[in-house]
Amino acid sequence: MDQFNTPWRVTSAAIYTTPTDSRVYGTLDIDVTDARAFMQEKREAGHKITMVHIATSVLARAVAFDVPEMNCFIRRGGVVGRERLDVMVPVAMDGEGVTSVIVKDAHARTVSSIAAEIRDKASSARKGQETKAAQNKYLLNRIPWPFRRPVFRLLKWITVDMGIEIRALGLSANSFGSFVVSDIGSHGLATGMTSLMPAAKVPCVIVLGKIEEKPVVRNGEIVIRTILPLTGTFDHRIVDGAQIGKLARGIKRNFRKPAWLDEVPEAELSDCLFATRESANHHGSG
């Protein structure tokens, strides 16, 4: 896709190495008063939705419909656009570490179906039924230390740099999704400058902080609102300030209309680069 290979991206891919010196950060406080009220309504109706589920839907739609050029990665000095938009969500394993859930076509899904899938996959993982890709972390642990990094780099070179899928291991250039949504607010932390996980080849990791009631100014008056702090780590070879700004505007808009997140966005999908009508209909309303 030539639209992904802008002059800046081609140049930056040569200037920067894989995200060690190309990271940029940003923070954003989001008013989630309406989103939390929507979440409570859904819970009272029997749907177990959390702010992580809502944020996953919000961010997926913001990337797909506001900044589609973010859905890509660097391969051999060029930018490769992804055909799908999937989101990786880390999930705690009840004191046994962390696994991850990949929510496929998250932008074309309802938040209820996203919540149900994350719960089901997390439950399966806690019962020892993780996907092949998730099980690979245990495989690496069994490799002797002197050989661990070379094996890791070989697998990354095969799957990401050469674009070859290793089905037996469940590995491909898309194994980690289009970007990552992580929650540290449940640990009492407000912000976190996280890593980009170079092997994942994602352009950003968005971290949710602790939700708190804070005084804000609305129409010249001080009122109490529910605020969610977001912290983003971005690959500057792919994302610049203008794109982060578009992403921020999309995030704010989507949080203001939470009910829309529980609808399949038919109109937006008709012009979207990463969705088909079939994918939206397949997932349904959950």
Coordinates of C-alpha atoms in Angstrom, one line a residue:
M1 CA 0.0 0.0 0.0
D2 CA 1.8 3.1 -1.2
Q3 CA -0.2 5.4 1.0
F4 CA 1.6 3.9 4.0
N5 CA 5.1 4.6 2.6
T6 CA 5.3 8.4 3.0
P7 CA 8.7 10.1 2.5
W8 CA 9.0 10.6 6.2
R9 CA 8.4 6.9 7.0
V10 CA 10.8 5.7 4.4
T11 CA 13.5 8.0 5.8
S12 CA 12.8 7.4 9.4
A13 CA 12.9 3.6 8.8
A14 CA 16.5 4.1 7.8
I15 CA 17.4 6.6 10.5
Y16 CA 15.8 4.8 13.5
T17 CA 16.4 1.3 14.7
T18 CA 13.6 -0.9 15.9
P19 CA 11.9 1.0 18.7
T20 CA 14.8 1.8 21.0
D21 CA 15.4 5.4 20.0
S22 CA 12.2 6.1 18.2
R23 CA 9.8 6.1 21.1
V24 CA 7.6 9.1 21.8
Y25 CA 5.1 9.5 24.7
G26 CA 1.8 11.2 25.3
T27 CA -0.7 11.6 28.0
L28 CA -4.4 12.4 27.9
D29 CA -7.1 12.8 30.6
I30 CA -10.4 11.6 29.4
D31 CA -13.8 12.4 30.9
V32 CA -15.5 9.0 31.1
T33 CA -18.5 10.0 33.2
D34 CA -20.9 9.0 30.5
A35 CA -19.0 5.9 29.7
R36 CA -19.1 4.8 33.3
A37 CA -22.8 5.4 33.5
F38 CA -23.2 3.3 30.3
M39 CA -21.1 0.6 31.8
Q40 CA -23.2 0.5 35.0
E41 CA -26.4 0.2 32.9
K42 CA -25.0 -2.7 30.9
R43 CA -23.9 -4.4 34.2
E44 CA -27.4 -4.0 35.6
A45 CA -28.7 -5.6 32.4
G46 CA -26.4 -8.6 33.0
H47 CA -23.5 -7.7 30.7
K48 CA -20.1 -7.7 32.5
I49 CA -18.4 -4.8 30.8
T50 CA -15.3 -3.0 32.2
M51 CA -13.6 0.2 31.3
V52 CA -10.9 -1.9 29.6
H53 CA -13.5 -3.4 27.2
I54 CA -14.9 0.1 26.5
A55 CA -11.4 1.5 25.9
T56 CA -10.6 -1.4 23.5
S57 CA -13.6 -0.5 21.4
V58 CA -13.0 3.2 21.6
L59 CA -9.3 2.9 20.5
A60 CA -10.0 0.4 17.8
R61 CA -12.6 2.6 16.2
A62 CA -10.4 5.7 16.6
V63 CA -7.6 4.0 14.8
A64 CA -9.8 2.4 12.1
F65 CA -11.9 5.5 11.3
D66 CA -9.7 8.4 12.3
V67 CA -6.1 7.4 11.8
P68 CA -6.1 4.2 9.6
E69 CA -2.5 5.0 8.5
M70 CA -1.4 3.9 12.0
N71 CA -2.4 0.3 11.4
C72 CA 1.0 -0.8 10.0
F73 CA 4.5 -1.9 10.8
I74 CA 8.1 -1.6 9.6
R75 CA 9.5 -4.5 7.5
R76 CA 13.0 -4.3 5.9
G77 CA 13.0 -0.5 5.8
G78 CA 9.5 -0.1 4.4
V79 CA 6.0 0.3 5.9
V80 CA 3.6 -2.6 5.6
G81 CA -0.1 -1.9 6.1
R82 CA -2.1 -4.4 7.9
E83 CA -5.2 -5.9 6.3
R84 CA -7.0 -6.4 9.7
L85 CA -7.3 -4.4 12.8
D86 CA -6.9 -6.6 15.9
V87 CA -6.2 -5.5 19.4
M88 CA -4.0 -7.2 22.0
V89 CA -5.2 -7.0 25.6
P90 CA -3.0 -8.3 28.4
V91 CA -4.9 -10.3 31.0
A92 CA -3.8 -11.1 34.6
M93 CA -3.6 -14.8 35.4
D94 CA -4.6 -14.8 39.1
G95 CA -1.0 -14.4 40.4
E96 CA 0.4 -16.6 37.7
G97 CA 1.8 -13.9 35.4
V98 CA 0.1 -12.4 32.4
T99 CA -1.3 -13.8 29.2
S100 CA -2.9 -11.9 26.3
V101 CA -6.1 -11.9 24.3
I102 CA -6.2 -10.9 20.7
V103 CA -9.6 -9.3 19.8
K104 CA -10.0 -9.6 16.0
D105 CA -11.8 -6.9 14.0
A106 CA -12.3 -5.0 17.2
H107 CA -13.4 -1.9 15.3
A108 CA -16.2 -3.8 13.7
R109 CA -17.5 -5.3 16.9
T110 CA -19.9 -4.3 19.6
V111 CA -18.4 -3.6 23.0
S112 CA -20.6 -6.4 24.5
S113 CA -19.1 -9.0 22.1
I114 CA -15.6 -7.7 22.8
A115 CA -16.2 -8.0 26.6
A116 CA -17.6 -11.6 26.2
E117 CA -14.6 -12.7 24.1
I118 CA -12.0 -11.3 26.5
R119 CA -13.8 -12.9 29.4
D120 CA -14.1 -16.3 27.7
K121 CA -10.5 -16.3 26.4
A122 CA -9.1 -15.2 29.8
S123 CA -11.1 -17.9 31.5
S124 CA -9.7 -20.5 29.1
A125 CA -6.2 -19.3 29.6
R126 CA -6.5 -19.5 33.4
K127 CA -7.6 -23.1 32.9
G128 CA -4.4 -23.8 30.9
Q129 CA -6.0 -23.5 27.5
E130 CA -3.9 -20.7 26.1
T131 CA -3.4 -20.2 22.3
K132 CA -0.2 -21.5 20.7
A133 CA 1.2 -17.9 20.4
A134 CA 0.6 -17.4 24.2
Q135 CA 2.2 -20.7 25.0
N136 CA 5.4 -19.6 23.3
K137 CA 6.6 -17.6 26.3
Y138 CA 6.9 -20.9 28.2
L139 CA 8.8 -22.4 25.2
L140 CA 11.4 -19.7 25.4
N141 CA 11.8 -20.3 29.1
R142 CA 12.8 -23.8 28.4
I143 CA 15.6 -22.8 26.0
P144 CA 19.0 -22.4 27.7
W145 CA 19.9 -18.8 28.3
P146 CA 22.8 -18.5 25.8
F147 CA 20.5 -19.6 23.0
R148 CA 17.3 -17.8 24.0
R149 CA 18.0 -14.5 22.3
P150 CA 19.3 -16.0 19.1
V151 CA 16.2 -18.3 18.8
F152 CA 14.0 -15.3 19.6
R153 CA 15.6 -13.2 16.9
L154 CA 15.4 -16.0 14.4
L155 CA 11.7 -16.4 15.0
K156 CA 11.2 -12.7 14.7
W157 CA 13.2 -12.6 11.4
I158 CA 11.2 -15.4 9.9
T159 CA 7.8 -14.1 10.9
V160 CA 8.1 -10.3 10.8
D161 CA 11.0 -9.5 8.5
M162 CA 10.4 -12.3 6.0
G163 CA 6.6 -12.4 6.4
I164 CA 6.5 -16.2 6.8
E165 CA 3.9 -17.7 9.1
I166 CA 5.0 -20.5 11.5
R167 CA 1.6 -22.2 12.0
A168 CA 3.0 -24.9 14.3
L169 CA 3.9 -22.2 16.8
G170 CA 1.0 -19.9 16.0
L171 CA 3.4 -17.1 15.0
S172 CA 3.1 -14.5 12.2
A173 CA 3.6 -10.8 11.7
N174 CA 0.1 -10.3 13.1
S175 CA 0.4 -12.4 16.2
F176 CA 0.4 -9.4 18.5
G177 CA -2.4 -7.5 16.8
S178 CA -2.4 -3.9 15.5
F179 CA -1.7 -2.2 18.9
V180 CA -1.9 -3.0 22.6
V181 CA -4.3 -1.8 25.3
S182 CA -3.0 -2.4 28.9
D183 CA -4.5 -1.6 32.3
I184 CA -2.5 -0.4 35.2
G185 CA -5.2 1.5 36.9
S186 CA -6.3 -1.7 38.7
H187 CA -3.0 -1.6 40.4
G188 CA -3.5 1.9 41.7
L189 CA -1.2 3.6 39.1
A190 CA -2.2 6.7 37.2
T191 CA 0.3 6.7 34.4
G192 CA 2.9 4.4 32.9
M193 CA 5.5 4.9 30.2
T194 CA 5.6 1.4 28.8
S195 CA 7.7 -0.3 26.2
L196 CA 6.8 -1.0 22.6
M197 CA 7.8 -4.6 22.6
P198 CA 10.0 -4.5 19.4
A199 CA 9.1 -8.1 18.4
A200 CA 5.4 -7.2 18.4
K201 CA 5.8 -4.6 15.6
V202 CA 3.0 -2.4 16.9
P203 CA 2.9 1.3 16.4
C204 CA 1.6 2.1 19.9
V205 CA 0.7 0.8 23.3
I206 CA -2.0 2.6 25.2
V207 CA -2.1 2.3 29.0
L208 CA -5.2 2.9 31.1
G209 CA -4.5 4.5 34.5
K210 CA -6.6 4.7 37.7
I211 CA -10.0 6.2 37.3
E212 CA -10.7 9.1 39.7
E213 CA -13.3 11.8 40.5
K214 CA -11.7 15.1 39.7
P215 CA -12.8 18.8 39.6
V216 CA -12.9 20.1 36.1
V217 CA -14.3 23.3 34.4
R218 CA -17.4 23.0 32.3
N219 CA -19.1 26.1 30.9
G220 CA -17.3 28.3 33.3
E221 CA -18.2 26.2 36.4
I222 CA -16.2 23.7 38.5
V223 CA -17.9 20.3 38.5
I224 CA -16.8 16.8 39.5
R225 CA -16.3 14.4 36.7
T226 CA -14.9 10.9 36.3
I227 CA -11.5 11.0 34.7
L228 CA -9.5 8.3 33.1
P229 CA -5.8 9.0 32.4
L230 CA -4.4 7.5 29.2
T231 CA -0.7 7.2 28.5
G232 CA 0.6 6.3 25.0
T233 CA 3.9 5.0 23.8
F234 CA 4.4 5.4 20.0
D235 CA 6.8 4.4 17.4
H236 CA 7.9 7.7 15.9
R237 CA 8.9 6.0 12.6
I238 CA 5.2 5.5 12.1
V239 CA 3.3 8.0 14.2
D240 CA 3.9 11.8 14.4
G241 CA 2.2 14.6 16.4
A242 CA -0.5 15.2 13.8
Q243 CA -1.6 11.6 13.9
I244 CA -1.5 11.4 17.7
G245 CA -3.7 14.5 17.7
K246 CA -6.2 12.8 15.3
L247 CA -6.2 9.7 17.5
A248 CA -6.8 11.8 20.6
R249 CA -9.8 13.6 19.0
G250 CA -11.3 10.2 18.0
I251 CA -10.8 8.8 21.5
K252 CA -12.6 11.8 23.1
R253 CA -15.5 11.6 20.6
N254 CA -16.0 7.9 21.0
F255 CA -16.0 8.1 24.8
R256 CA -18.7 10.7 24.6
K257 CA -21.1 8.4 22.8
P258 CA -20.7 5.0 24.6
A259 CA -24.0 3.6 23.3
W260 CA -22.6 3.7 19.8
L261 CA -19.9 1.3 20.9
D262 CA -22.6 -1.3 21.3
E263 CA -23.7 -1.0 17.7
V264 CA -22.0 -2.4 14.6
P265 CA -20.8 0.8 12.9
E266 CA -22.2 0.0 9.5
A267 CA -21.8 3.4 7.9
E268 CA -18.1 3.8 9.0
L269 CA -17.3 0.2 7.9
S270 CA -18.4 0.9 4.4
D271 CA -15.4 3.2 3.8
C272 CA -13.0 1.5 6.2
L273 CA -9.7 0.0 4.9
F274 CA -9.7 -2.9 7.4
A275 CA -13.2 -4.3 7.5
T276 CA -15.7 -6.1 5.4
R277 CA -19.4 -6.3 5.9
E278 CA -18.9 -10.1 6.5
S279 CA -16.6 -9.5 9.5
A280 CA -19.1 -7.1 11.2
N281 CA -22.0 -9.4 10.6
H282 CA -20.1 -12.5 11.7
H283 CA -19.4 -11.0 15.2
G284 CA -22.8 -9.6 15.6
S285 CA -23.9 -7.8 18.7
G286 CA -22.6 -10.4 21.2

